[in-house]
Short mmCIF file of C-alpha atoms and ligand atoms in Angstrom, two decimals:
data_model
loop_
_atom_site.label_atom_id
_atom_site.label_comp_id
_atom_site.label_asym_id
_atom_site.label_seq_id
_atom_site.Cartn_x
_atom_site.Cartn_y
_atom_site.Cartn_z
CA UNK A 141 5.20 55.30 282.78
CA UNK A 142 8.48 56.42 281.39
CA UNK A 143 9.88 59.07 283.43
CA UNK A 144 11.82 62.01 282.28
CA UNK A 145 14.43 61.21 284.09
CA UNK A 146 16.65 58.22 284.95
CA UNK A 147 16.53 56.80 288.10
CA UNK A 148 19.77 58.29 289.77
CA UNK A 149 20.03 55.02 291.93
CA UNK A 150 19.84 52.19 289.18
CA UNK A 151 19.73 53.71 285.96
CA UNK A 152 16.14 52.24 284.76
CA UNK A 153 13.78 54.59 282.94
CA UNK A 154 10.51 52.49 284.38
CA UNK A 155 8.74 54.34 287.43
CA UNK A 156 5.15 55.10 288.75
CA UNK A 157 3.06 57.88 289.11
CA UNK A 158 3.23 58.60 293.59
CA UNK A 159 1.94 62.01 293.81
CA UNK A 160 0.54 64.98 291.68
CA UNK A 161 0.83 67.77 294.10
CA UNK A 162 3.34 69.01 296.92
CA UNK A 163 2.82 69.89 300.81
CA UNK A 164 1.27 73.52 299.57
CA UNK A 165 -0.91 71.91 297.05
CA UNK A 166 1.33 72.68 294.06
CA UNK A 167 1.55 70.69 291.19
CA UNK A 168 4.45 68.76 291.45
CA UNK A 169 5.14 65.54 289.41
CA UNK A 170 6.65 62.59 291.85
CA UNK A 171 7.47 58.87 291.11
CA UNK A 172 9.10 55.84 291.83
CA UNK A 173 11.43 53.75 289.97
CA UNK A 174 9.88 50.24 289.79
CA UNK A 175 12.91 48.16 290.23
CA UNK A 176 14.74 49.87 292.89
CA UNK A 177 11.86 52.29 294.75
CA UNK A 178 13.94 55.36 294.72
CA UNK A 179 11.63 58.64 294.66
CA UNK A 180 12.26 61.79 292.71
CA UNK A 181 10.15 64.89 291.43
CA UNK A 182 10.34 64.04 287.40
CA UNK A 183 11.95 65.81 285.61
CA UNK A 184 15.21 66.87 288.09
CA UNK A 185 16.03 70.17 287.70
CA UNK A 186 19.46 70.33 286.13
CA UNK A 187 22.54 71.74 288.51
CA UNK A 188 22.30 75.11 286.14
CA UNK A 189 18.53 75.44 286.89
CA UNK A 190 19.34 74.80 290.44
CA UNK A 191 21.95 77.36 290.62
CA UNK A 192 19.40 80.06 288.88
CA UNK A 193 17.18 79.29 291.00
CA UNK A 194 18.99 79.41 294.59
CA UNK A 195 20.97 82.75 292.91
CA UNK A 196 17.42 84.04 292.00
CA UNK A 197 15.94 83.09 295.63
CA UNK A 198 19.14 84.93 297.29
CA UNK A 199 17.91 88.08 294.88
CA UNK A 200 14.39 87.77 296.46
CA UNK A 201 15.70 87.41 300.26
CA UNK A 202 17.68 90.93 299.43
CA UNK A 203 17.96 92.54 302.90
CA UNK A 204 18.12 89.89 303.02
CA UNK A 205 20.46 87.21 302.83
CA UNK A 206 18.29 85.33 305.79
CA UNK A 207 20.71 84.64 308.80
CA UNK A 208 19.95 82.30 311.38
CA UNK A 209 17.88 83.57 314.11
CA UNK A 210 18.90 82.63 317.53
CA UNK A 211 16.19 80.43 318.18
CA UNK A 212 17.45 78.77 314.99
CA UNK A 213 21.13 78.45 316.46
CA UNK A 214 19.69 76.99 319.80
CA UNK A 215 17.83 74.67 317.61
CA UNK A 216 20.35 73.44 315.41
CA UNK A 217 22.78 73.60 317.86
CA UNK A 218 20.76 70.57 320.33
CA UNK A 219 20.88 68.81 317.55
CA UNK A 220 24.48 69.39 316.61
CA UNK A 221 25.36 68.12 320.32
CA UNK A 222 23.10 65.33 319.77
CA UNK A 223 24.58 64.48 316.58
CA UNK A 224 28.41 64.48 318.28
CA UNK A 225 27.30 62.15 321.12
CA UNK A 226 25.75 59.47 318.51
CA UNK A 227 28.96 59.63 316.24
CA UNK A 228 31.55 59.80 318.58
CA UNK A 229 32.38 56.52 318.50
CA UNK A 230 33.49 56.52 315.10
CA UNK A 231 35.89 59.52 315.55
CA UNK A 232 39.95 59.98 316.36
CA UNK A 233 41.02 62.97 318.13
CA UNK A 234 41.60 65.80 315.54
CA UNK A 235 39.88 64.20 313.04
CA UNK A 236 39.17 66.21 309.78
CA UNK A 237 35.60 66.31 309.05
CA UNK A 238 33.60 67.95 306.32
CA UNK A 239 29.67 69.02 306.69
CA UNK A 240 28.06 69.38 303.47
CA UNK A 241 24.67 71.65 303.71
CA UNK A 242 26.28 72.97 307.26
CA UNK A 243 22.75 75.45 307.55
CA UNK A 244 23.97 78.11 310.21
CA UNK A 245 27.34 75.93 311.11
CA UNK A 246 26.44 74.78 314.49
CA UNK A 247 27.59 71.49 313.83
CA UNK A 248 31.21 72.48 312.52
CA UNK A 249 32.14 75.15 315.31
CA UNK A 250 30.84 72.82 317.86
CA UNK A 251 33.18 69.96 316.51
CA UNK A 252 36.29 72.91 316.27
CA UNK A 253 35.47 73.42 320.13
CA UNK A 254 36.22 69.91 320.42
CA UNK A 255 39.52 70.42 318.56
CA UNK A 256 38.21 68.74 315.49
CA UNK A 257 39.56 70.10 311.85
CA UNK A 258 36.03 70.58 310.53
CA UNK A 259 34.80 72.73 307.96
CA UNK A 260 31.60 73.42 306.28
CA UNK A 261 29.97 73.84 302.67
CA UNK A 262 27.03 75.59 302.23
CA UNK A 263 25.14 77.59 298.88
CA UNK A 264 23.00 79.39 300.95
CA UNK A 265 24.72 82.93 301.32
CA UNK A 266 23.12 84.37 304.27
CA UNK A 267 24.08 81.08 306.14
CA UNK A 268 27.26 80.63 305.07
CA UNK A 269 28.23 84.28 305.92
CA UNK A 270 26.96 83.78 309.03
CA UNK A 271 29.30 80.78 309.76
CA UNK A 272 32.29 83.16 308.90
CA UNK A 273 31.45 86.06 310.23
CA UNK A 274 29.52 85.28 313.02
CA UNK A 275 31.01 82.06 314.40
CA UNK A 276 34.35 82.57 312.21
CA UNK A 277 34.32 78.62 311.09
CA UNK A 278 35.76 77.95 307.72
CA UNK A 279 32.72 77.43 305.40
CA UNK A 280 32.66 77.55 301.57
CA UNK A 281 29.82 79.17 300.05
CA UNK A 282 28.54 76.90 297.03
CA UNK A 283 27.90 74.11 295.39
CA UNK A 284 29.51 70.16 296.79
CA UNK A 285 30.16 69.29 293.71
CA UNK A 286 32.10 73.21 293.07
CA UNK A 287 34.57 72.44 296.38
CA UNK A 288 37.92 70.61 295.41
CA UNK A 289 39.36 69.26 298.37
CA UNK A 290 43.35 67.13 298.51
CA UNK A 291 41.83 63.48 297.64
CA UNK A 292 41.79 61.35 301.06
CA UNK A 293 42.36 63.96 303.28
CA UNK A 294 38.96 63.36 305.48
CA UNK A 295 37.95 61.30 307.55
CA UNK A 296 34.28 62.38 308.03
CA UNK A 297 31.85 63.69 305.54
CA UNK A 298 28.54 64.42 307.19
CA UNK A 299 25.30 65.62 304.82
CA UNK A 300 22.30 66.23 307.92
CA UNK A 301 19.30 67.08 305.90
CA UNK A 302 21.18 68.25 302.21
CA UNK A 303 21.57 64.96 299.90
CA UNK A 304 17.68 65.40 299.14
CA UNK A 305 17.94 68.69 297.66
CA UNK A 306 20.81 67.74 295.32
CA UNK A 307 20.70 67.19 291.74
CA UNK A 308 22.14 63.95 291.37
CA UNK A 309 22.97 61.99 294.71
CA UNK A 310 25.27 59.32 293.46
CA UNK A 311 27.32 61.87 291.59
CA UNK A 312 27.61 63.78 294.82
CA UNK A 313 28.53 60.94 296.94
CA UNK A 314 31.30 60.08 294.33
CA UNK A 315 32.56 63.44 294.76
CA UNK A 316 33.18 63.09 298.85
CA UNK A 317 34.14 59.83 298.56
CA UNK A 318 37.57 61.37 297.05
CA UNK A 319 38.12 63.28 299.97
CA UNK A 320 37.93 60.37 302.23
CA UNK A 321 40.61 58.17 303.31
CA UNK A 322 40.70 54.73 302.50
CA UNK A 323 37.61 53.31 305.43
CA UNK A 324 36.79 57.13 306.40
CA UNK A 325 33.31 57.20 307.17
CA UNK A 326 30.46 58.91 305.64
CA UNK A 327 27.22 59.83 307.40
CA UNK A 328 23.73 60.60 305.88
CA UNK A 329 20.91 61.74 307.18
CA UNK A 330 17.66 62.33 305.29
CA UNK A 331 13.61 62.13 305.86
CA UNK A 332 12.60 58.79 305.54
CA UNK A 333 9.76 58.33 303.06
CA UNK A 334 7.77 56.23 304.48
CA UNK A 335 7.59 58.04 307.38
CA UNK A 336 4.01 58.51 308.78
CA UNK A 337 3.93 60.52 311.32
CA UNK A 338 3.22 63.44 309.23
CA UNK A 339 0.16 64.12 307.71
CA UNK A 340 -0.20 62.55 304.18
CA UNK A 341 -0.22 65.61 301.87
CA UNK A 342 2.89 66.82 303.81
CA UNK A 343 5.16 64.01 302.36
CA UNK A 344 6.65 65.84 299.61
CA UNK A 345 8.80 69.00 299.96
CA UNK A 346 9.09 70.94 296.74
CA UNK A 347 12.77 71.78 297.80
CA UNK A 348 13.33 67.65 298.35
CA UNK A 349 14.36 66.29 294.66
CA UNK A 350 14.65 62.59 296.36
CA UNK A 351 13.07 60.96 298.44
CA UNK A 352 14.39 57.53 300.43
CA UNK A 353 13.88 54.75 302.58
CA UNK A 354 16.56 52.65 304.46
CA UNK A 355 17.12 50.12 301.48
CA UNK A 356 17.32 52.64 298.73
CA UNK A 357 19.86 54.93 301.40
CA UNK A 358 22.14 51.97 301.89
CA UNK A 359 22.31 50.78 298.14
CA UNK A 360 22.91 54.56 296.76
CA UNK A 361 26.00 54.18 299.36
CA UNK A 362 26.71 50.33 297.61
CA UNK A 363 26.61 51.88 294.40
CA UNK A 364 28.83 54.53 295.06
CA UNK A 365 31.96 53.24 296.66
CA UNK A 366 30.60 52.77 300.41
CA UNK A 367 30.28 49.73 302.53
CA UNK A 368 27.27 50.18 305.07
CA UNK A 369 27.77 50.06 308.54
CA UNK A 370 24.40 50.49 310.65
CA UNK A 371 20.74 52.60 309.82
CA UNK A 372 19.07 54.26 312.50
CA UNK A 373 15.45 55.84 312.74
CA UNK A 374 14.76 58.82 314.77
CA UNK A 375 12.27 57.72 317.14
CA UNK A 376 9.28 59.21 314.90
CA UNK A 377 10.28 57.58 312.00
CA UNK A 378 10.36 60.53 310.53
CA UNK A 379 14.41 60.34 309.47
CA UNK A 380 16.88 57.80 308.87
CA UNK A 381 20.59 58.50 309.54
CA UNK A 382 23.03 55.93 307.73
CA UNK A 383 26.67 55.57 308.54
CA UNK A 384 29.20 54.04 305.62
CA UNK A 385 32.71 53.31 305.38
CA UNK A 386 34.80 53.84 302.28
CA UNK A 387 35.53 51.03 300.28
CA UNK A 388 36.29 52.36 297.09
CA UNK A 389 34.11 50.36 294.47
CA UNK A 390 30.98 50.75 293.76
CA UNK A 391 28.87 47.57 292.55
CA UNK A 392 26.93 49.01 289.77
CA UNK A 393 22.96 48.36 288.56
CA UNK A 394 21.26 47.79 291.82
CA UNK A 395 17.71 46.76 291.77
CA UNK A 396 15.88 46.23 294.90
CA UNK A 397 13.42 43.23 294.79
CA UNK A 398 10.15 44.22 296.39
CA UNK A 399 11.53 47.92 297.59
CA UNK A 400 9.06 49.80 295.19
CA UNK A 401 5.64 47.82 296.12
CA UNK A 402 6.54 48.20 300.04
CA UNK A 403 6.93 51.71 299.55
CA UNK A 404 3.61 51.96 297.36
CA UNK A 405 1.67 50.51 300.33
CA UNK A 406 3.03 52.52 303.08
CA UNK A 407 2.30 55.70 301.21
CA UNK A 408 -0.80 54.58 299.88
CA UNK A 409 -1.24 53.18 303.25
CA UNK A 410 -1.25 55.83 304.81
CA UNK A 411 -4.81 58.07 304.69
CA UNK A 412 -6.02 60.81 306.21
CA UNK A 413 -8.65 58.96 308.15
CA UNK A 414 -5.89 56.23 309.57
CA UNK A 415 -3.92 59.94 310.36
CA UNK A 416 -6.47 61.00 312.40
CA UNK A 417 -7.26 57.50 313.97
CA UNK A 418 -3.30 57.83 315.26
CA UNK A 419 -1.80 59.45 317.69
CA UNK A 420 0.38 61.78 315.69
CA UNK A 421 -2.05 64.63 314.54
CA UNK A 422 -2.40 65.14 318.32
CA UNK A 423 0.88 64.84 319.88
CA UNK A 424 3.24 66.24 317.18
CA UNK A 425 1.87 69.72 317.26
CA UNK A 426 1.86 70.10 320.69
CA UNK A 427 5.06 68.67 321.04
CA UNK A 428 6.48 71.31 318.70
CA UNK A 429 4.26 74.08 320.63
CA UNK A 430 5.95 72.75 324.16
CA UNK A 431 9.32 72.97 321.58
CA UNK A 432 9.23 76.76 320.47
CA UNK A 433 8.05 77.44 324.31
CA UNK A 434 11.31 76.42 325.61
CA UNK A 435 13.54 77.96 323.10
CA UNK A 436 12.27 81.40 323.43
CA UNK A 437 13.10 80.72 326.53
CA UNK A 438 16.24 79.30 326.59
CA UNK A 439 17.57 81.85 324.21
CA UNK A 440 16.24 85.39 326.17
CA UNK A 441 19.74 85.78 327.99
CA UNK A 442 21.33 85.20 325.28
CA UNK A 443 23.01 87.76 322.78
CA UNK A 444 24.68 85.91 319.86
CA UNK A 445 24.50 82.42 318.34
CA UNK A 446 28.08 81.74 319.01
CA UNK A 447 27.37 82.77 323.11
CA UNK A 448 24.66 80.79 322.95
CA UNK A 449 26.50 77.39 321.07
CA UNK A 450 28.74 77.63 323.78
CA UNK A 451 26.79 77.37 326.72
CA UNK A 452 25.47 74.27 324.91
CA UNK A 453 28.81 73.05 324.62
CA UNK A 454 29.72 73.77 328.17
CA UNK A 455 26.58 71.88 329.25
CA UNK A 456 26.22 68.95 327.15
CA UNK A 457 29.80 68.28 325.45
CA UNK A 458 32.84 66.81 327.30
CA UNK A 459 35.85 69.37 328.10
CA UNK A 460 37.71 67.36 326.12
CA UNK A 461 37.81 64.58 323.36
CA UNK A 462 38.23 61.41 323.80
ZN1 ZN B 753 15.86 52.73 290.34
#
């Protein structure tokens, strides 16, 4: 089939049908380019629709603007410490280090604690407001593609969970790569889509505009100026976090031999009855269960989120860094 749109990743206008519907059972139109296996929901919203819509979802949230909940800080803020310890190694003391999608901006005071010059972006308003109010971390409210920043004046961009829900990915990751200095590092984490360890009519977020797997990940980061340096997978599957170093060119027209077709058999692969004949369906939800247990929990004697990121700190960071 010809899809609406392009395929942001190599440019071909040849994909497959992968899914009709999304996780709520909403029609929702998803394919696959056939010579690279990136995954989209055809058409792509525009940036203008986008905008409308996250301006119109603010207008619904009235009272509104959603903040963080503390369970949500103590949350976020595990995995912000979790985050530091994996990526420390590619850090210098005082590096400056932008989070795009920063969510509640756990990640970005936590790395300030550590006297790193980080900052956030972030177009949710309730979140971002929180971030300056709340934990008083410099945070601008909008758009990536809206922030200018001094060209080559980072040395870490980090998008956790946000280059998924943007309109055009390789645009975007043009757009930090001019912030970044000459081999400053850029570090992406997304869901993986050919994860299986959740149920198969969960795969596809509405919100989630892309989907990827490892090969697609690194070549959008080929494409775009980056040279990759290592993939990880959580230990579900369930995410991959990529880690690239600025280079400067991109090599344009990437197709991935074979990437579409192992993609295709993973998710067609994967069925409800082989679901159920796994372990997942079993352990996951208790898992999360044993999860919101602890953090009701481990948030009671707590007051605010930026109390409670700092006991975190204090327990699992180092006093200082290096
Ligand atoms: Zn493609």
């Amino acid at each position: 089939m010809i899809p609406r749109s392009p395929c942001n990743l190599c440019g071909a206008r040849e994909a497959e049908d992968l899914a009709s519907l999304d996780r709520y059972g909403k029609s929702l139109q998803t394919v696959i380019c056939r010579k690279c296996g990136l995954v989209w929901s055809d058409p792509v919203p525009s940036e203008q629709a986008l905008r409308k819509f996250y301006s119109e979802e603010y207008r619904l949230q009235y009272k509104g603007i959603t903040r963080p909940t503390l369970e949500h800080v103590y949350r976020a803020g595990k995995v912000a410490a979790h985050r530091f310890r994996r990526l420390k190694g590619l850090l210098k003391p005082g590096s400056v280090i932008v989070d795009v999608g920063s969510g509640g901006g756990e990640f970005v005071y936590l790395m300030r604690r550590l006297d790193f010059d980080a900052q956030g972006v972030q177009p949710h308003e309730g979140y971002a407001r929180y971030s300056q109010e709340e934990l008083e971390i410099p945070v601008h409210l909008g758009f990536v593609r809206e922030v200018r920043l001094p060209p080559e004046s980072c040395h870490m961009v980090t998008l956790f969970h946000s280059l998924e829900h943007m309109a055009s990915p390789s645009e975007v990751l043009e757009h930090v790569g001019e912030w970044l200095e000459r081999r400053g590092r850029l570090v992406i984490e997304v869901p993986n889509v050919e994860a299986t360890c959740q149920s198969p009519g969960h795969r596809f977020h509405p919100a989630h505009l892309y989907s990827f797997n490892p090969a697609s990940l690194r070549h959008l980061g080929g494409g775009t100026g980056f040279r990759h340096l290592r993939t990880d997978l959580s230990p579900d599957g369930g995410n991959i976090t990529a880690v690239f170093e600025k280079e400067g060119v991109g090599s344009a027209g990437t197709e991935i031999a074979g990437n579409c077709e192992r993609i295709l058999g993973i998710v067609r692969g994967h069925t409800l009855l082989r679901h159920f004949g796994s372990s997942h369906p079993y352990v996951r939800p208790l898992r999360k269960l044993r999860e919101r247990v602890q953090e009701k929990r481990a948030t009671r004697r707590f007051h605010s989120g930026r109390e409670l990121l700092d006991a975190i700190r204090s327990r699992e960071l180092p006093v200082n860094f290096p």
